[in-house]
PDB file of C-alpha atoms in Angstrom:
ATOM      1  CA  UNK A   1     115.004-190.687-112.517  1.00 51.00           C
ATOM      2  CA  UNK A   2     113.925-191.548-108.703  1.00 55.00           C
ATOM      3  CA  UNK A   3     118.047-192.335-108.403  1.00 49.00           C
ATOM      4  CA  UNK A   4     118.905-189.357-109.280  1.00 47.00           C
ATOM      5  CA  UNK A   5     116.761-187.555-106.647  1.00 53.00           C
ATOM      6  CA  UNK A   6     117.640-189.457-104.118  1.00 46.00           C
ATOM      7  CA  UNK A   7     121.581-189.467-104.415  1.00 43.00           C
ATOM      8  CA  UNK A   8     120.685-185.365-105.233  1.00 54.00           C
ATOM      9  CA  UNK A   9     118.881-185.058-101.727  1.00 50.00           C
ATOM     10  CA  UNK A  10     121.207-187.086-100.131  1.00 45.00           C
ATOM     11  CA  UNK A  11     124.058-184.423-101.381  1.00 51.00           C
ATOM     12  CA  UNK A  12     122.081-182.047 -99.734  1.00 51.00           C
ATOM     13  CA  UNK A  13     121.999-183.955 -97.008  1.00 48.00           C
ATOM     14  CA  UNK A  14     125.732-184.737 -96.542  1.00 52.00           C
ATOM     15  CA  UNK A  15     126.678-180.637 -96.685  1.00 52.00           C
ATOM     16  CA  UNK A  16     124.326-179.606 -94.742  1.00 47.00           C
ATOM     17  CA  UNK A  17     126.020-179.689 -92.071  1.00 50.00           C
ATOM     18  CA  UNK A  18     129.150-178.261 -92.807  1.00 48.00           C
ATOM     19  CA  UNK A  19     127.332-175.065 -94.128  1.00 49.00           C
ATOM     20  CA  UNK A  20     125.785-174.675 -90.179  1.00 48.00           C
ATOM     21  CA  UNK A  21     129.236-175.104 -88.541  1.00 49.00           C
ATOM     22  CA  UNK A  22     130.282-172.785 -90.622  1.00 51.00           C
ATOM     23  CA  UNK A  23     127.906-170.566 -89.745  1.00 53.00           C
ATOM     24  CA  UNK A  24     128.344-169.702 -85.943  1.00 60.00           C
ATOM     25  CA  UNK A  25     126.755-166.435 -85.009  1.00 61.00           C
ATOM     26  CA  UNK A  26     129.489-165.293 -82.844  1.00 69.00           C
ATOM     27  CA  UNK A  27     131.786-166.072 -85.217  1.00 68.00           C
ATOM     28  CA  UNK A  28     133.522-162.371 -85.758  1.00 70.00           C
ATOM     29  CA  UNK A  29     133.684-162.020 -89.319  1.00 68.00           C
ATOM     30  CA  UNK A  30     136.568-161.531 -91.253  1.00 71.00           C
ATOM     31  CA  UNK A  31     137.699-158.337 -92.515  1.00 64.00           C
ATOM     32  CA  UNK A  32     140.570-157.688 -94.896  1.00 69.00           C
ATOM     33  CA  UNK A  33     142.582-155.592 -94.533  1.00 73.00           C
ATOM     34  CA  UNK A  34     143.474-152.596 -96.463  1.00 86.00           C
ATOM     35  CA  UNK A  35     146.370-150.737 -96.896  1.00 91.00           C
ATOM     36  CA  UNK A  36     147.117-147.428 -94.855  1.00 96.00           C
ATOM     37  CA  UNK A  37     147.334-143.828 -96.695  1.00 97.00           C
ATOM     38  CA  UNK A  38     150.439-142.285 -96.175  1.00 98.00           C
ATOM     39  CA  UNK A  39     150.870-138.790 -97.410  1.00 98.00           C
ATOM     40  CA  UNK A  40     153.651-136.370 -95.578  1.00 99.00           C
ATOM     41  CA  UNK A  41     152.862-133.062 -97.042  1.00 99.00           C
ATOM     42  CA  UNK A  42     155.394-129.983 -96.730  1.00 99.00           C
ATOM     43  CA  UNK A  43     152.974-127.742 -95.010  1.00 98.00           C
ATOM     44  CA  UNK A  44     155.050-123.859 -94.524  1.00 99.00           C
ATOM     45  CA  UNK A  45     157.566-121.392 -95.513  1.00 99.00           C
ATOM     46  CA  UNK A  46     157.183-119.430 -92.128  1.00 99.00           C
ATOM     47  CA  UNK A  47     159.884-116.335 -91.971  1.00 99.00           C
ATOM     48  CA  UNK A  48     160.445-114.067 -87.976  1.00 99.00           C
ATOM     49  CA  UNK A  49     162.955-111.375 -88.372  1.00 98.00           C
ATOM     50  CA  UNK A  50     164.241-109.333 -85.549  1.00 98.00           C
ATOM     51  CA  UNK A  51     165.585-106.490 -85.533  1.00 98.00           C
ATOM     52  CA  UNK A  52     168.297-104.261 -84.063  1.00 98.00           C
ATOM     53  CA  UNK A  53     167.986-101.683 -86.478  1.00 97.00           C
ATOM     54  CA  UNK A  54     165.536-100.173 -89.061  1.00 96.00           C
ATOM     55  CA  UNK A  55     167.497-103.078 -91.918  1.00 97.00           C
ATOM     56  CA  UNK A  56     169.222-105.262 -89.962  1.00 98.00           C
ATOM     57  CA  UNK A  57     168.561-107.730 -87.460  1.00 98.00           C
ATOM     58  CA  UNK A  58     168.254-111.689 -87.698  1.00 99.00           C
ATOM     59  CA  UNK A  59     165.687-113.410 -89.259  1.00 99.00           C
ATOM     60  CA  UNK A  60     164.659-116.962 -88.746  1.00 99.00           C
ATOM     61  CA  UNK A  61     163.218-119.634 -90.995  1.00 99.00           C
ATOM     62  CA  UNK A  62     161.285-121.897 -90.162  1.00 99.00           C
ATOM     63  CA  UNK A  63     159.843-125.137 -92.169  1.00 99.00           C
ATOM     64  CA  UNK A  64     157.009-127.418 -91.665  1.00 99.00           C
ATOM     65  CA  UNK A  65     155.707-130.772 -92.504  1.00 99.00           C
ATOM     66  CA  UNK A  66     152.682-132.052 -91.981  1.00 99.00           C
ATOM     67  CA  UNK A  67     150.572-135.649 -91.434  1.00 99.00           C
ATOM     68  CA  UNK A  68     147.596-135.222 -93.603  1.00 99.00           C
ATOM     69  CA  UNK A  69     146.986-139.064 -93.431  1.00 98.00           C
ATOM     70  CA  UNK A  70     147.529-142.842 -91.328  1.00 98.00           C
ATOM     71  CA  UNK A  71     150.192-142.585 -88.574  1.00 98.00           C
ATOM     72  CA  UNK A  72     153.288-142.848 -90.696  1.00 98.00           C
ATOM     73  CA  UNK A  73     156.110-144.854 -89.322  1.00 98.00           C
ATOM     74  CA  UNK A  74     159.378-145.846 -90.425  1.00 98.00           C
ATOM     75  CA  UNK A  75     163.069-146.944 -89.673  1.00 96.00           C
ATOM     76  CA  UNK A  76     166.094-144.376 -88.082  1.00 96.00           C
ATOM     77  CA  UNK A  77     167.757-143.052 -91.719  1.00 95.00           C
ATOM     78  CA  UNK A  78     164.892-143.013 -93.760  1.00 97.00           C
ATOM     79  CA  UNK A  79     163.273-139.926 -94.333  1.00 98.00           C
ATOM     80  CA  UNK A  80     165.229-136.560 -93.716  1.00 98.00           C
ATOM     81  CA  UNK A  81     163.582-132.279 -93.984  1.00 99.00           C
ATOM     82  CA  UNK A  82     165.387-130.427 -95.407  1.00 99.00           C
ATOM     83  CA  UNK A  83     165.935-126.231 -95.530  1.00 99.00           C
ATOM     84  CA  UNK A  84     167.844-125.075 -98.350  1.00 99.00           C
ATOM     85  CA  UNK A  85     168.743-121.784 -99.072  1.00 98.00           C
ATOM     86  CA  UNK A  86     169.468-121.101-102.906  1.00 98.00           C
ATOM     87  CA  UNK A  87     171.081-117.366-103.569  1.00 96.00           C
ATOM     88  CA  UNK A  88     170.303-115.315-106.578  1.00 90.00           C
ATOM     89  CA  UNK A  89     171.964-116.977-109.747  1.00 91.00           C
ATOM     90  CA  UNK A  90     172.569-120.385-108.423  1.00 93.00           C
ATOM     91  CA  UNK A  91     169.889-122.336-111.476  1.00 94.00           C
ATOM     92  CA  UNK A  92     166.594-123.370-110.649  1.00 92.00           C
ATOM     93  CA  UNK A  93     167.767-127.658-111.101  1.00 93.00           C
ATOM     94  CA  UNK A  94     170.043-127.523-107.664  1.00 95.00           C
ATOM     95  CA  UNK A  95     168.787-126.332-104.534  1.00 94.00           C
ATOM     96  CA  UNK A  96     171.090-123.831-103.185  1.00 97.00           C
ATOM     97  CA  UNK A  97     173.327-124.381 -99.542  1.00 98.00           C
ATOM     98  CA  UNK A  98     171.491-126.467 -97.346  1.00 99.00           C
ATOM     99  CA  UNK A  99     170.890-124.901 -93.982  1.00 99.00           C
ATOM    100  CA  UNK A 100     168.727-127.278 -92.108  1.00 99.00           C
ATOM    101  CA  UNK A 101     168.048-130.900 -91.967  1.00 99.00           C
ATOM    102  CA  UNK A 102     166.078-133.200 -89.222  1.00 98.00           C
ATOM    103  CA  UNK A 103     165.639-137.015 -88.933  1.00 98.00           C
ATOM    104  CA  UNK A 104     162.727-138.325 -87.900  1.00 98.00           C
ATOM    105  CA  UNK A 105     161.451-141.811 -87.846  1.00 98.00           C
ATOM    106  CA  UNK A 106     157.520-141.787 -87.138  1.00 98.00           C
ATOM    107  CA  UNK A 107     154.726-138.881 -87.533  1.00 98.00           C
ATOM    108  CA  UNK A 108     150.964-139.804 -85.795  1.00 98.00           C
ATOM    109  CA  UNK A 109     148.316-138.921 -88.142  1.00 98.00           C
ATOM    110  CA  UNK A 110     147.540-134.696 -87.245  1.00 98.00           C
ATOM    111  CA  UNK A 111     151.255-134.351 -86.690  1.00 99.00           C
ATOM    112  CA  UNK A 112     154.243-131.544 -87.540  1.00 99.00           C
ATOM    113  CA  UNK A 113     157.631-131.463 -87.855  1.00 99.00           C
ATOM    114  CA  UNK A 114     160.025-128.158 -88.196  1.00 99.00           C
ATOM    115  CA  UNK A 115     162.474-127.570 -88.463  1.00 99.00           C
ATOM    116  CA  UNK A 116     164.330-124.032 -88.832  1.00 98.00           C
ATOM    117  CA  UNK A 117     167.243-121.531 -89.100  1.00 98.00           C
ATOM    118  CA  UNK A 118     168.575-118.634 -87.882  1.00 99.00           C
ATOM    119  CA  UNK A 119     170.583-116.180 -89.854  1.00 98.00           C
ATOM    120  CA  UNK A 120     171.828-112.393 -90.325  1.00 98.00           C
ATOM    121  CA  UNK A 121     169.985-109.985 -92.281  1.00 98.00           C
ATOM    122  CA  UNK A 122     170.566-106.922 -94.094  1.00 98.00           C
ATOM    123  CA  UNK A 123     167.191-105.024 -95.886  1.00 97.00           C
ATOM    124  CA  UNK A 124     169.178-102.938 -97.428  1.00 96.00           C
ATOM    125  CA  UNK A 125     171.427-104.536 -99.208  1.00 96.00           C
ATOM    126  CA  UNK A 126     171.339-106.091-102.501  1.00 95.00           C
ATOM    127  CA  UNK A 127     172.593-109.990-101.452  1.00 93.00           C
ATOM    128  CA  UNK A 128     169.195-109.493 -99.143  1.00 95.00           C
ATOM    129  CA  UNK A 129     167.251-106.315 -99.576  1.00 93.00           C
ATOM    130  CA  UNK A 130     167.141-106.064-103.532  1.00 94.00           C
ATOM    131  CA  UNK A 131     167.610-109.988-104.702  1.00 96.00           C
ATOM    132  CA  UNK A 132     166.494-111.845-101.765  1.00 98.00           C
ATOM    133  CA  UNK A 133     167.315-115.516-101.753  1.00 98.00           C
ATOM    134  CA  UNK A 134     164.679-118.272-102.148  1.00 97.00           C
ATOM    135  CA  UNK A 135     163.965-121.146 -99.209  1.00 98.00           C
ATOM    136  CA  UNK A 136     162.894-124.760-100.522  1.00 98.00           C
ATOM    137  CA  UNK A 137     162.035-126.736 -98.010  1.00 99.00           C
ATOM    138  CA  UNK A 138     161.845-130.867 -98.994  1.00 98.00           C
ATOM    139  CA  UNK A 139     161.305-134.320 -97.910  1.00 99.00           C
ATOM    140  CA  UNK A 140     163.173-136.361 -98.740  1.00 98.00           C
ATOM    141  CA  UNK A 141     163.363-139.806 -98.089  1.00 98.00           C
ATOM    142  CA  UNK A 142     166.099-143.013 -98.846  1.00 96.00           C
ATOM    143  CA  UNK A 143     165.915-144.683-101.989  1.00 92.00           C
ATOM    144  CA  UNK A 144     164.558-147.611-101.850  1.00 93.00           C
ATOM    145  CA  UNK A 145     161.897-147.051 -98.686  1.00 96.00           C
ATOM    146  CA  UNK A 146     159.385-148.107-101.171  1.00 94.00           C
ATOM    147  CA  UNK A 147     160.451-152.132-101.487  1.00 95.00           C
ATOM    148  CA  UNK A 148     161.533-151.681 -97.579  1.00 95.00           C
ATOM    149  CA  UNK A 149     158.277-154.314 -96.794  1.00 95.00           C
ATOM    150  CA  UNK A 150     156.619-151.154 -94.783  1.00 97.00           C
ATOM    151  CA  UNK A 151     153.733-149.905 -96.473  1.00 96.00           C
ATOM    152  CA  UNK A 152     153.424-147.457 -92.914  1.00 98.00           C
ATOM    153  CA  UNK A 153     156.703-145.594 -94.807  1.00 97.00           C
ATOM    154  CA  UNK A 154     155.270-145.671 -98.237  1.00 97.00           C
ATOM    155  CA  UNK A 155     154.394-141.782 -99.126  1.00 97.00           C
ATOM    156  CA  UNK A 156     151.381-141.978-101.719  1.00 96.00           C
ATOM    157  CA  UNK A 157     151.427-138.670-102.654  1.00 97.00           C
ATOM    158  CA  UNK A 158     154.975-136.994-103.285  1.00 96.00           C
ATOM    159  CA  UNK A 159     153.644-133.980-105.227  1.00 98.00           C
ATOM    160  CA  UNK A 160     153.124-132.067-101.817  1.00 98.00           C
ATOM    161  CA  UNK A 161     156.881-133.041-100.582  1.00 98.00           C
ATOM    162  CA  UNK A 162     158.892-129.396-101.849  1.00 98.00           C
ATOM    163  CA  UNK A 163     157.549-125.938-101.122  1.00 98.00           C
ATOM    164  CA  UNK A 164     159.560-122.475-102.035  1.00 98.00           C
ATOM    165  CA  UNK A 165     159.156-119.833-101.407  1.00 98.00           C
ATOM    166  CA  UNK A 166     160.797-116.215-101.223  1.00 97.00           C
ATOM    167  CA  UNK A 167     162.793-114.433 -99.343  1.00 97.00           C
ATOM    168  CA  UNK A 168     160.892-110.764-100.458  1.00 97.00           C
ATOM    169  CA  UNK A 169     158.972-111.992 -97.068  1.00 97.00           C
ATOM    170  CA  UNK A 170     161.278-111.360 -94.749  1.00 98.00           C
ATOM    171  CA  UNK A 171     161.881-107.795 -96.097  1.00 97.00           C
ATOM    172  CA  UNK A 172     158.242-107.050 -95.755  1.00 96.00           C
ATOM    173  CA  UNK A 173     158.761-107.819 -91.667  1.00 97.00           C
ATOM    174  CA  UNK A 174     161.114-104.484 -91.863  1.00 94.00           C
ATOM    175  CA  UNK A 175     158.288-101.807 -92.872  1.00 89.00           C
TER     176      UNK A 175
END
């Protein structure tokens, strides 16, 4: 029994110097890095009008996206912001006509990006006044962006990547 206690004590004494060496108070603690939270969000579609008469003018449609999380860092051609105009009668499973797009690579936390399109508008015509088009703003990503090995461009919340607004609000600007 004394031999066992002696060996146990000897084992502890043998380990003690290594334990003391690994507990350097000046050594920086090991901190595990966490994955970034990446979330680009469609923020708004806004309208403005420059009137040329009571019911006619030039309407500008502006879409805005915002980075609401950590810095987005990506490669060229991997993402774009698209603005579509969908006229009455276009099936809802189709986006309509692409009227503006903008490529980007990086978007810092809190930074916004805009895309806009201007067109003639007649609030008294059936095509714009009575049945105005809808506008769709969409953030599109390259299909293999999630497997490119870059976690700084993997959007964690795609439910806020699209917004639809009726052009009826443009007609309200003529009132």
